[in-house]
Structure formats: C-alpha cells, structure tokens
Short mmCIF file of N, CA, C and O in Angstrom, two decimals:
data_model
loop_
_atom_site.label_atom_id
_atom_site.label_comp_id
_atom_site.label_asym_id
_atom_site.label_seq_id
_atom_site.Cartn_x
_atom_site.Cartn_y
_atom_site.Cartn_z
N MET M 1 159.93 160.28 136.92
CA MET M 1 159.10 160.73 135.83
C MET M 1 157.82 161.34 136.38
O MET M 1 157.23 160.83 137.32
N ALA M 2 157.38 162.44 135.80
CA ALA M 2 156.22 163.17 136.29
C ALA M 2 154.91 162.68 135.67
O ALA M 2 153.86 163.24 135.94
N TYR M 3 154.98 161.66 134.84
CA TYR M 3 153.77 161.15 134.20
C TYR M 3 153.97 159.69 133.82
O TYR M 3 155.08 159.17 133.81
N ARG M 4 152.86 159.04 133.51
CA ARG M 4 152.88 157.71 132.90
C ARG M 4 152.09 157.83 131.61
O ARG M 4 151.12 158.57 131.55
N SER M 5 152.49 157.09 130.61
CA SER M 5 151.73 157.11 129.37
C SER M 5 151.68 155.72 128.78
O SER M 5 152.57 154.90 129.00
N GLN M 6 150.61 155.49 128.03
CA GLN M 6 150.45 154.20 127.37
C GLN M 6 149.50 154.37 126.19
O GLN M 6 148.51 155.08 126.28
N TRP M 7 149.85 153.70 125.09
CA TRP M 7 148.98 153.68 123.93
C TRP M 7 147.95 152.58 124.08
O TRP M 7 148.28 151.47 124.48
N PHE M 8 146.71 152.89 123.75
CA PHE M 8 145.63 151.93 123.65
C PHE M 8 145.10 152.07 122.22
O PHE M 8 144.32 152.97 121.94
N ASP M 9 145.64 151.24 121.34
CA ASP M 9 145.39 151.37 119.90
C ASP M 9 145.82 152.77 119.47
O ASP M 9 146.99 153.09 119.59
N ASP M 10 144.91 153.61 119.02
CA ASP M 10 145.31 154.95 118.56
C ASP M 10 144.95 156.05 119.55
O ASP M 10 144.79 157.20 119.19
N VAL M 11 144.84 155.67 120.83
CA VAL M 11 144.56 156.64 121.90
C VAL M 11 145.72 156.61 122.89
O VAL M 11 146.03 155.57 123.47
N LEU M 12 146.37 157.76 123.05
CA LEU M 12 147.44 157.89 124.03
C LEU M 12 146.83 158.38 125.34
O LEU M 12 146.17 159.43 125.37
N VAL M 13 147.02 157.63 126.41
CA VAL M 13 146.55 158.03 127.73
C VAL M 13 147.77 158.46 128.54
O VAL M 13 148.75 157.73 128.64
N VAL M 14 147.69 159.68 129.08
CA VAL M 14 148.77 160.24 129.89
C VAL M 14 148.21 160.52 131.26
O VAL M 14 147.19 161.20 131.41
N CYS M 15 148.85 159.99 132.28
CA CYS M 15 148.43 160.21 133.67
C CYS M 15 149.50 161.07 134.34
O CYS M 15 150.62 160.62 134.56
N TRP M 16 149.13 162.32 134.63
CA TRP M 16 150.09 163.26 135.24
C TRP M 16 150.25 163.02 136.72
O TRP M 16 149.30 162.71 137.42
N GLY M 17 151.46 163.20 137.21
CA GLY M 17 151.76 163.10 138.63
C GLY M 17 151.60 164.46 139.29
O GLY M 17 150.77 165.27 138.89
N MET M 18 152.43 164.73 140.27
CA MET M 18 152.34 165.98 141.04
C MET M 18 152.70 167.20 140.21
O MET M 18 152.14 168.27 140.38
N LEU M 19 153.67 167.05 139.33
CA LEU M 19 154.24 168.20 138.65
C LEU M 19 154.39 167.90 137.17
O LEU M 19 154.77 166.81 136.79
N CYS M 20 154.11 168.88 136.36
CA CYS M 20 154.28 168.76 134.92
C CYS M 20 155.43 169.66 134.51
O CYS M 20 155.48 170.83 134.91
N GLU M 21 156.37 169.13 133.74
CA GLU M 21 157.54 169.91 133.32
C GLU M 21 157.59 170.02 131.80
O GLU M 21 157.05 169.18 131.09
N GLU M 22 158.28 171.06 131.33
CA GLU M 22 158.40 171.30 129.89
C GLU M 22 158.98 170.10 129.15
O GLU M 22 158.51 169.76 128.05
N LYS M 23 159.97 169.44 129.73
CA LYS M 23 160.59 168.30 129.06
C LYS M 23 159.60 167.16 128.85
O LYS M 23 159.66 166.46 127.84
N ASP M 24 158.67 166.99 129.79
CA ASP M 24 157.64 165.95 129.66
C ASP M 24 156.70 166.26 128.50
O ASP M 24 156.32 165.38 127.74
N ILE M 25 156.35 167.52 128.37
CA ILE M 25 155.47 167.95 127.28
C ILE M 25 156.13 167.68 125.93
O ILE M 25 155.50 167.21 124.99
N ALA M 26 157.43 167.96 125.86
CA ALA M 26 158.17 167.72 124.62
C ALA M 26 158.16 166.25 124.24
O ALA M 26 157.98 165.89 123.06
N VAL M 27 158.33 165.37 125.21
CA VAL M 27 158.34 163.93 124.94
C VAL M 27 156.97 163.48 124.44
O VAL M 27 156.87 162.74 123.45
N ILE M 28 155.92 163.92 125.10
CA ILE M 28 154.57 163.52 124.70
C ILE M 28 154.23 164.06 123.31
O ILE M 28 153.63 163.36 122.49
N THR M 29 154.64 165.28 123.04
CA THR M 29 154.42 165.86 121.71
C THR M 29 155.08 165.00 120.64
O THR M 29 154.47 164.69 119.61
N GLU M 30 156.31 164.61 120.88
CA GLU M 30 157.03 163.77 119.91
C GLU M 30 156.35 162.41 119.74
O GLU M 30 156.33 161.86 118.64
N MET M 31 155.80 161.86 120.83
CA MET M 31 155.09 160.58 120.74
C MET M 31 153.90 160.70 119.79
O MET M 31 153.67 159.82 118.95
N MET M 32 153.14 161.79 119.91
CA MET M 32 151.97 161.99 119.05
C MET M 32 152.40 162.20 117.59
O MET M 32 151.82 161.61 116.68
N ILE M 33 153.40 163.03 117.38
CA ILE M 33 153.86 163.32 116.01
C ILE M 33 154.44 162.06 115.37
O ILE M 33 154.15 161.76 114.21
N GLU M 34 155.24 161.32 116.11
CA GLU M 34 155.85 160.11 115.57
C GLU M 34 154.79 159.06 115.24
O GLU M 34 154.89 158.38 114.22
N ARG M 35 153.80 158.93 116.07
CA ARG M 35 152.70 157.98 115.79
C ARG M 35 152.01 158.35 114.48
O ARG M 35 151.70 157.49 113.66
N HIS M 36 151.78 159.64 114.28
CA HIS M 36 151.14 160.10 113.04
C HIS M 36 152.02 159.81 111.84
O HIS M 36 151.54 159.33 110.80
N ARG M 37 153.32 160.07 111.96
CA ARG M 37 154.26 159.78 110.86
C ARG M 37 154.28 158.29 110.52
O ARG M 37 154.31 157.90 109.36
N ALA M 38 154.30 157.47 111.56
CA ALA M 38 154.42 156.02 111.37
C ALA M 38 153.16 155.39 110.78
O ALA M 38 153.25 154.45 109.99
N THR M 39 152.00 155.88 111.18
CA THR M 39 150.74 155.24 110.77
C THR M 39 149.97 156.02 109.71
O THR M 39 149.11 155.46 109.04
N GLY M 40 150.23 157.32 109.61
CA GLY M 40 149.45 158.16 108.71
C GLY M 40 148.07 158.49 109.25
O GLY M 40 147.27 159.14 108.59
N GLN M 41 147.78 158.04 110.46
CA GLN M 41 146.47 158.25 111.08
C GLN M 41 146.59 159.25 112.24
O GLN M 41 147.58 159.25 112.95
N MET M 42 145.55 160.04 112.40
CA MET M 42 145.52 160.97 113.53
C MET M 42 145.11 160.21 114.78
O MET M 42 144.21 159.38 114.75
N ALA M 43 145.78 160.48 115.88
CA ALA M 43 145.51 159.82 117.15
C ALA M 43 144.70 160.73 118.06
O ALA M 43 144.51 161.91 117.77
N ALA M 44 144.24 160.16 119.15
CA ALA M 44 143.56 160.92 120.19
C ALA M 44 144.41 160.84 121.45
O ALA M 44 145.19 159.91 121.62
N MET M 45 144.26 161.83 122.32
CA MET M 45 144.98 161.80 123.59
C MET M 45 144.02 162.12 124.72
O MET M 45 143.19 163.03 124.61
N ILE M 46 144.13 161.35 125.79
CA ILE M 46 143.40 161.61 127.02
C ILE M 46 144.44 161.88 128.10
O ILE M 46 145.28 161.03 128.39
N ALA M 47 144.40 163.09 128.66
CA ALA M 47 145.34 163.47 129.72
C ALA M 47 144.58 163.47 131.04
O ALA M 47 143.58 164.18 131.19
N LEU M 48 145.03 162.66 131.98
CA LEU M 48 144.40 162.54 133.30
C LEU M 48 145.15 163.42 134.29
O LEU M 48 146.32 163.20 134.55
N VAL M 49 144.46 164.41 134.81
CA VAL M 49 145.04 165.37 135.75
C VAL M 49 144.41 165.11 137.11
O VAL M 49 143.23 165.39 137.32
N SER M 50 145.19 164.57 138.04
CA SER M 50 144.64 164.22 139.35
C SER M 50 144.50 165.45 140.24
O SER M 50 145.03 166.53 139.93
N GLU M 51 143.82 165.27 141.35
CA GLU M 51 143.69 166.36 142.33
C GLU M 51 145.05 166.80 142.84
O GLU M 51 145.25 167.95 143.18
N ARG M 52 146.01 165.87 142.87
CA ARG M 52 147.35 166.16 143.39
C ARG M 52 148.21 166.98 142.44
O ARG M 52 149.21 167.55 142.84
N THR M 53 147.86 166.98 141.16
CA THR M 53 148.69 167.67 140.17
C THR M 53 148.67 169.17 140.42
O THR M 53 147.61 169.78 140.56
N GLN M 54 149.84 169.76 140.47
CA GLN M 54 149.96 171.20 140.71
C GLN M 54 149.58 171.98 139.45
O GLN M 54 149.75 171.49 138.34
N VAL M 55 149.09 173.19 139.66
CA VAL M 55 148.81 174.09 138.54
C VAL M 55 150.16 174.43 137.89
O VAL M 55 151.09 174.83 138.58
N PRO M 56 150.27 174.26 136.57
CA PRO M 56 151.56 174.52 135.93
C PRO M 56 151.93 176.01 135.93
O PRO M 56 151.05 176.87 135.87
N ASP M 57 153.23 176.27 135.98
CA ASP M 57 153.69 177.67 135.94
C ASP M 57 153.59 178.21 134.51
O ASP M 57 153.25 177.49 133.57
N ALA M 58 153.92 179.47 134.33
CA ALA M 58 153.75 180.15 133.03
C ALA M 58 154.55 179.48 131.92
O ALA M 58 154.05 179.35 130.80
N SER M 59 155.77 179.04 132.20
CA SER M 59 156.58 178.42 131.14
C SER M 59 155.98 177.09 130.68
O SER M 59 156.02 176.76 129.50
N VAL M 60 155.42 176.35 131.62
CA VAL M 60 154.79 175.07 131.27
C VAL M 60 153.49 175.32 130.50
O VAL M 60 153.21 174.63 129.52
N ARG M 61 152.72 176.31 130.91
CA ARG M 61 151.49 176.64 130.18
C ARG M 61 151.82 177.04 128.74
O ARG M 61 151.16 176.63 127.79
N ARG M 62 152.86 177.84 128.58
CA ARG M 62 153.29 178.26 127.24
C ARG M 62 153.72 177.03 126.43
O ARG M 62 153.38 176.89 125.25
N ALA M 63 154.46 176.13 127.05
CA ALA M 63 154.91 174.91 126.36
C ALA M 63 153.72 174.05 125.93
O ALA M 63 153.73 173.48 124.84
N PHE M 64 152.70 173.96 126.78
CA PHE M 64 151.49 173.21 126.41
C PHE M 64 150.84 173.82 125.17
O PHE M 64 150.46 173.12 124.25
N GLY M 65 150.70 175.14 125.17
CA GLY M 65 150.08 175.81 124.02
C GLY M 65 150.86 175.61 122.74
O GLY M 65 150.30 175.30 121.69
N GLU M 66 152.18 175.75 122.82
CA GLU M 66 153.04 175.55 121.65
C GLU M 66 153.01 174.11 121.18
O GLU M 66 152.97 173.83 119.99
N SER M 67 152.97 173.19 122.14
CA SER M 67 152.92 171.77 121.82
C SER M 67 151.62 171.43 121.09
O SER M 67 151.62 170.71 120.09
N THR M 68 150.52 171.95 121.60
CA THR M 68 149.23 171.67 120.99
C THR M 68 149.19 172.18 119.56
O THR M 68 148.72 171.50 118.65
N ALA M 69 149.72 173.38 119.35
CA ALA M 69 149.76 173.94 117.99
C ALA M 69 150.69 173.11 117.09
O ALA M 69 150.37 172.84 115.93
N ARG M 70 151.82 172.67 117.64
CA ARG M 70 152.81 171.92 116.86
C ARG M 70 152.29 170.56 116.39
O ARG M 70 152.61 170.11 115.30
N MET M 71 151.49 169.92 117.23
CA MET M 71 151.00 168.59 116.86
C MET M 71 149.57 168.62 116.32
O MET M 71 148.92 167.60 116.20
N ALA M 72 149.10 169.79 115.91
CA ALA M 72 147.72 169.95 115.43
C ALA M 72 147.36 168.99 114.31
O ALA M 72 146.23 168.50 114.25
N ASP M 73 148.28 168.69 113.44
CA ASP M 73 148.00 167.77 112.33
C ASP M 73 148.12 166.31 112.74
O ASP M 73 147.88 165.42 111.92
N SER M 74 148.50 166.05 113.99
CA SER M 74 148.72 164.68 114.45
C SER M 74 147.60 164.14 115.33
O SER M 74 147.59 162.96 115.63
N PHE M 75 146.68 164.98 115.78
CA PHE M 75 145.63 164.49 116.66
C PHE M 75 144.24 164.83 116.13
O PHE M 75 144.05 165.82 115.47
N ARG M 76 143.29 163.94 116.48
CA ARG M 76 141.90 164.22 116.12
C ARG M 76 141.15 164.83 117.29
O ARG M 76 140.16 165.51 117.11
N CYS M 77 141.63 164.60 118.51
CA CYS M 77 141.09 165.30 119.68
C CYS M 77 142.01 165.09 120.87
O CYS M 77 142.75 164.12 120.95
N ILE M 78 141.97 166.07 121.78
CA ILE M 78 142.67 165.98 123.06
C ILE M 78 141.62 166.20 124.13
O ILE M 78 140.86 167.17 124.08
N ILE M 79 141.59 165.29 125.10
CA ILE M 79 140.63 165.39 126.19
C ILE M 79 141.41 165.46 127.49
O ILE M 79 142.23 164.58 127.78
N ASN M 80 141.18 166.50 128.25
CA ASN M 80 141.79 166.65 129.56
C ASN M 80 140.76 166.27 130.61
O ASN M 80 139.70 166.90 130.69
N VAL M 81 141.05 165.24 131.37
CA VAL M 81 140.18 164.80 132.45
C VAL M 81 140.76 165.38 133.73
O VAL M 81 141.82 164.95 134.19
N ILE M 82 140.09 166.38 134.27
CA ILE M 82 140.59 167.08 135.45
C ILE M 82 139.75 166.68 136.65
O ILE M 82 138.59 167.07 136.77
N GLU M 83 140.36 165.91 137.53
CA GLU M 83 139.66 165.40 138.71
C GLU M 83 139.66 166.44 139.82
O GLU M 83 140.53 167.29 139.88
N GLY M 84 138.68 166.32 140.69
CA GLY M 84 138.66 167.16 141.88
C GLY M 84 137.46 168.08 141.94
O GLY M 84 136.58 168.07 141.08
N THR M 85 137.47 168.89 142.99
CA THR M 85 136.41 169.87 143.22
C THR M 85 137.05 171.11 143.83
O THR M 85 138.23 171.11 144.17
N GLY M 86 136.27 172.15 143.96
CA GLY M 86 136.74 173.34 144.66
C GLY M 86 137.57 174.26 143.80
O GLY M 86 137.64 174.15 142.59
N ILE M 87 138.26 175.17 144.49
CA ILE M 87 139.00 176.22 143.81
C ILE M 87 140.19 175.67 143.00
O ILE M 87 140.47 176.14 141.90
N GLY M 88 140.88 174.67 143.53
CA GLY M 88 142.00 174.07 142.80
C GLY M 88 141.55 173.49 141.47
O GLY M 88 142.20 173.66 140.44
N HIS M 89 140.42 172.81 141.48
CA HIS M 89 139.86 172.24 140.26
C HIS M 89 139.49 173.35 139.28
O HIS M 89 139.80 173.28 138.08
N SER M 90 138.87 174.39 139.79
CA SER M 90 138.46 175.52 138.93
C SER M 90 139.67 176.19 138.28
O SER M 90 139.62 176.57 137.10
N ILE M 91 140.74 176.33 139.02
CA ILE M 91 141.96 176.94 138.47
C ILE M 91 142.52 176.08 137.35
O ILE M 91 142.89 176.58 136.29
N LYS M 92 142.58 174.76 137.57
CA LYS M 92 143.11 173.86 136.54
C LYS M 92 142.25 173.90 135.28
O LYS M 92 142.78 173.92 134.16
N VAL M 93 140.94 173.92 135.45
CA VAL M 93 140.04 174.01 134.29
C VAL M 93 140.29 175.32 133.54
O VAL M 93 140.35 175.36 132.30
N SER M 94 140.47 176.40 134.27
CA SER M 94 140.74 177.70 133.65
C SER M 94 142.05 177.69 132.88
O SER M 94 142.14 178.24 131.77
N VAL M 95 143.06 177.06 133.45
CA VAL M 95 144.37 176.97 132.78
C VAL M 95 144.23 176.19 131.47
O VAL M 95 144.71 176.62 130.42
N VAL M 96 143.55 175.05 131.52
CA VAL M 96 143.37 174.23 130.31
C VAL M 96 142.57 174.99 129.26
O VAL M 96 142.90 174.97 128.07
N THR M 97 141.54 175.69 129.68
CA THR M 97 140.73 176.48 128.75
C THR M 97 141.58 177.57 128.12
O THR M 97 141.49 177.82 126.91
N GLY M 98 142.43 178.22 128.91
CA GLY M 98 143.32 179.24 128.38
C GLY M 98 144.29 178.69 127.36
O GLY M 98 144.56 179.31 126.32
N ILE M 99 144.81 177.50 127.61
CA ILE M 99 145.73 176.86 126.67
C ILE M 99 145.01 176.59 125.35
O ILE M 99 145.54 176.83 124.27
N GLN M 100 143.78 176.10 125.46
CA GLN M 100 142.99 175.83 124.26
C GLN M 100 142.78 177.10 123.45
O GLN M 100 142.95 177.11 122.23
N LEU M 101 142.43 178.17 124.12
CA LEU M 101 142.20 179.43 123.41
C LEU M 101 143.49 179.95 122.77
O LEU M 101 143.48 180.45 121.65
N PHE M 102 144.60 179.83 123.49
CA PHE M 102 145.90 180.27 122.97
C PHE M 102 146.27 179.48 121.72
O PHE M 102 146.74 180.04 120.73
N ALA M 103 146.08 178.18 121.76
CA ALA M 103 146.49 177.32 120.65
C ALA M 103 145.47 177.35 119.51
O ALA M 103 145.77 176.89 118.41
N ARG M 104 144.29 177.86 119.78
CA ARG M 104 143.23 177.97 118.76
C ARG M 104 142.96 176.63 118.09
O ARG M 104 142.92 176.53 116.86
N GLN M 105 142.81 175.61 118.89
CA GLN M 105 142.56 174.28 118.36
C GLN M 105 141.11 173.86 118.60
O GLN M 105 140.55 174.12 119.64
N LYS M 106 140.56 173.19 117.61
CA LYS M 106 139.26 172.57 117.78
C LYS M 106 139.48 171.18 118.38
O LYS M 106 140.61 170.70 118.46
N HIS M 107 138.41 170.56 118.76
CA HIS M 107 138.46 169.19 119.25
C HIS M 107 139.33 169.06 120.49
O HIS M 107 140.14 168.16 120.62
N PHE M 108 139.16 169.98 121.38
CA PHE M 108 139.92 170.06 122.63
C PHE M 108 138.87 170.10 123.74
O PHE M 108 138.05 171.02 123.77
N TYR M 109 138.85 169.09 124.61
CA TYR M 109 137.77 168.94 125.58
C TYR M 109 138.30 168.90 127.00
O TYR M 109 139.43 168.49 127.25
N CYS M 110 137.43 169.28 127.92
CA CYS M 110 137.73 169.23 129.35
C CYS M 110 136.59 168.46 130.02
O CYS M 110 135.42 168.80 129.83
N ARG M 111 136.92 167.41 130.76
CA ARG M 111 135.92 166.59 131.43
C ARG M 111 136.32 166.39 132.89
O ARG M 111 137.47 166.60 133.26
N GLY M 112 135.36 165.92 133.69
CA GLY M 112 135.60 165.73 135.12
C GLY M 112 135.96 164.32 135.53
O GLY M 112 136.46 164.10 136.63
N SER M 113 135.68 163.35 134.66
CA SER M 113 136.00 161.96 135.01
C SER M 113 136.24 161.15 133.74
O SER M 113 135.75 161.50 132.66
N LEU M 114 136.96 160.07 133.89
CA LEU M 114 137.23 159.18 132.76
C LEU M 114 135.93 158.53 132.28
O LEU M 114 135.71 158.39 131.08
N GLU M 115 135.07 158.17 133.21
CA GLU M 115 133.79 157.56 132.85
C GLU M 115 132.95 158.53 132.03
O GLU M 115 132.34 158.15 131.03
N ASP M 116 132.92 159.79 132.43
CA ASP M 116 132.18 160.81 131.69
C ASP M 116 132.75 160.95 130.28
O ASP M 116 132.02 161.06 129.30
N THR M 117 134.06 160.90 130.17
CA THR M 117 134.73 161.05 128.88
C THR M 117 134.42 159.89 127.94
O THR M 117 134.13 160.10 126.77
N LEU M 118 134.50 158.68 128.44
CA LEU M 118 134.40 157.51 127.58
C LEU M 118 132.98 156.98 127.40
O LEU M 118 132.70 156.36 126.38
N ILE M 119 132.10 157.21 128.36
CA ILE M 119 130.79 156.59 128.30
C ILE M 119 129.65 157.61 128.17
O ILE M 119 128.86 157.55 127.24
N THR M 120 129.60 158.58 129.07
CA THR M 120 128.47 159.50 129.11
C THR M 120 128.53 160.57 128.03
O THR M 120 127.54 160.80 127.33
N ARG M 121 129.67 161.24 127.89
CA ARG M 121 129.78 162.36 126.95
C ARG M 121 131.01 162.22 126.06
O ARG M 121 131.80 163.14 125.93
N GLN M 122 131.14 161.10 125.41
CA GLN M 122 132.31 160.86 124.57
C GLN M 122 132.29 161.78 123.35
O GLN M 122 131.32 161.80 122.60
N PRO M 123 133.35 162.55 123.13
CA PRO M 123 133.42 163.37 121.91
C PRO M 123 133.39 162.47 120.66
O PRO M 123 134.01 161.41 120.65
N ARG M 124 132.68 162.89 119.64
CA ARG M 124 132.55 162.06 118.44
C ARG M 124 133.91 161.79 117.78
O ARG M 124 134.09 160.77 117.13
N GLU M 125 134.88 162.71 117.96
CA GLU M 125 136.20 162.51 117.36
C GLU M 125 136.99 161.38 118.01
O GLU M 125 137.94 160.88 117.42
N LEU M 126 136.62 160.99 119.23
CA LEU M 126 137.37 159.94 119.91
C LEU M 126 137.17 158.60 119.21
O LEU M 126 138.11 157.83 119.04
N ARG M 127 135.96 158.28 118.82
CA ARG M 127 135.64 157.09 118.01
C ARG M 127 136.19 155.77 118.60
O ARG M 127 136.95 155.06 117.94
N VAL M 128 135.81 155.49 119.82
CA VAL M 128 136.23 154.22 120.45
C VAL M 128 135.03 153.58 121.14
O VAL M 128 134.02 154.23 121.40
N ASP M 129 135.17 152.31 121.44
CA ASP M 129 134.20 151.63 122.31
C ASP M 129 134.57 152.04 123.73
O ASP M 129 135.55 151.55 124.29
N GLY M 130 133.82 152.98 124.29
CA GLY M 130 134.16 153.56 125.58
C GLY M 130 134.23 152.57 126.72
O GLY M 130 135.13 152.63 127.56
N VAL M 131 133.30 151.65 126.77
CA VAL M 131 133.27 150.66 127.85
C VAL M 131 134.51 149.77 127.78
O VAL M 131 135.18 149.54 128.78
N GLN M 132 134.82 149.31 126.59
CA GLN M 132 136.00 148.45 126.41
C GLN M 132 137.29 149.19 126.73
O GLN M 132 138.16 148.67 127.42
N LEU M 133 137.43 150.43 126.24
CA LEU M 133 138.64 151.19 126.52
C LEU M 133 138.78 151.48 128.01
O LEU M 133 139.88 151.37 128.57
N LEU M 134 137.69 151.84 128.67
CA LEU M 134 137.74 152.11 130.11
C LEU M 134 138.23 150.87 130.86
O LEU M 134 139.10 150.97 131.75
N GLU M 135 137.75 149.71 130.50
CA GLU M 135 138.18 148.47 131.15
C GLU M 135 139.67 148.20 130.89
O GLU M 135 140.41 147.83 131.80
N ARG M 136 140.12 148.42 129.67
CA ARG M 136 141.54 148.21 129.34
C ARG M 136 142.42 149.18 130.13
O ARG M 136 143.49 148.79 130.63
N ILE M 137 142.00 150.43 130.23
CA ILE M 137 142.77 151.42 130.99
C ILE M 137 142.85 151.03 132.45
O ILE M 137 143.91 151.07 133.07
N ARG M 138 141.73 150.62 133.02
CA ARG M 138 141.72 150.21 134.44
C ARG M 138 142.63 149.02 134.68
O ARG M 138 143.35 148.97 135.67
N ARG M 139 142.60 148.03 133.79
CA ARG M 139 143.44 146.84 133.95
C ARG M 139 144.93 147.13 133.79
O ARG M 139 145.77 146.43 134.33
N SER M 140 145.26 148.17 133.04
CA SER M 140 146.66 148.45 132.71
C SER M 140 147.47 148.95 133.91
O SER M 140 148.69 148.85 133.91
N GLY M 141 146.82 149.56 134.89
CA GLY M 141 147.54 150.11 136.03
C GLY M 141 147.99 151.55 135.84
O GLY M 141 148.57 152.15 136.74
N ILE M 142 147.70 152.14 134.69
CA ILE M 142 148.14 153.51 134.42
C ILE M 142 147.43 154.54 135.30
O ILE M 142 147.91 155.65 135.48
N LEU M 143 146.29 154.18 135.86
CA LEU M 143 145.52 155.15 136.66
C LEU M 143 146.16 155.46 138.01
O LEU M 143 145.76 156.41 138.68
N THR M 144 147.18 154.71 138.39
CA THR M 144 147.92 155.05 139.60
C THR M 144 148.87 156.17 139.27
O THR M 144 149.82 155.97 138.49
N PRO M 145 148.61 157.39 139.79
CA PRO M 145 149.49 158.51 139.43
C PRO M 145 150.92 158.27 139.84
O PRO M 145 151.20 157.69 140.90
N PRO M 146 151.86 158.69 139.01
CA PRO M 146 153.27 158.54 139.36
C PRO M 146 153.63 159.44 140.53
O PRO M 146 152.96 160.45 140.77
N GLY M 147 154.68 159.05 141.27
CA GLY M 147 155.17 159.79 142.44
C GLY M 147 155.12 161.22 142.25
O GLY M 147 155.00 162.14 142.82
#
C-alpha cells in the first residue's frame, strides 16, 4: 500500500509513502464520501507528504483534481502537509497549488509541518483541539511512512 490512513474523530489523516497511485486516490475519495453519507457531517482531511514522496505524474494529478471536485460536498477542508526543503519541496507545493486551482475548491491549504497545521496556523474550518489531535496522531504510529 502506498499510504496509511486513519480517522481521528471527523479528521482523516493520510500519510503518503514513496508513490501515489490513482487507485489510492479513489479509495480515499470513497472514504470521505462514505463518512459524509453515514454521519451527515463534513469531515476534514490532512494529507502528509514526506520528503520521500515522488512528484505525481499527470494522470495522478488529474485524478487528485477530479477527486477533490467529486468530494467537495463531503469535506470542510483539506490540508496538505508537505515536508522538506529545496527544489523537490517547491515542485510538490506547486503541484498541490495547481490541483487546488484546477478543482476550484475553497478551504484547501498547504503547510510545511503538522505542528504548524494543528497549533500555529490551524485553519478555522479544521475545528479541533490541535494539541490533543497532534498527540493522538503521534501515538497512533501513522507518521511512519509506508514502504
């Protein structure tokens, strides 16, 4: 599997591995839509993109954009935490920004660290106790990127 995911109340945390594939995006999209159907509540998603994660190819970027548009009524915000520095980091940020523009979605954020996302600059749409969620995420083991 190219990712790990876990629900923390109404926040889906996805930790990407080396490679992101279209089939993975489809599964995550269905998880968000199904959660919305089951609860009637909009969820939030935090996607953790490690330094090791490769820049997605054109078909994967297109799938991300289509997925974001498809689940627009199911989420209150999507936050991409893109780790790293240098040119690789800049390319990933550009790709995520392009996906956001393509999907024309509001409440779509790009951050550099989980701590920044949950504590320092938490988007108002996330609506969580950032310190508590950060501790739960750390204890869960999800932060270890999959093979």
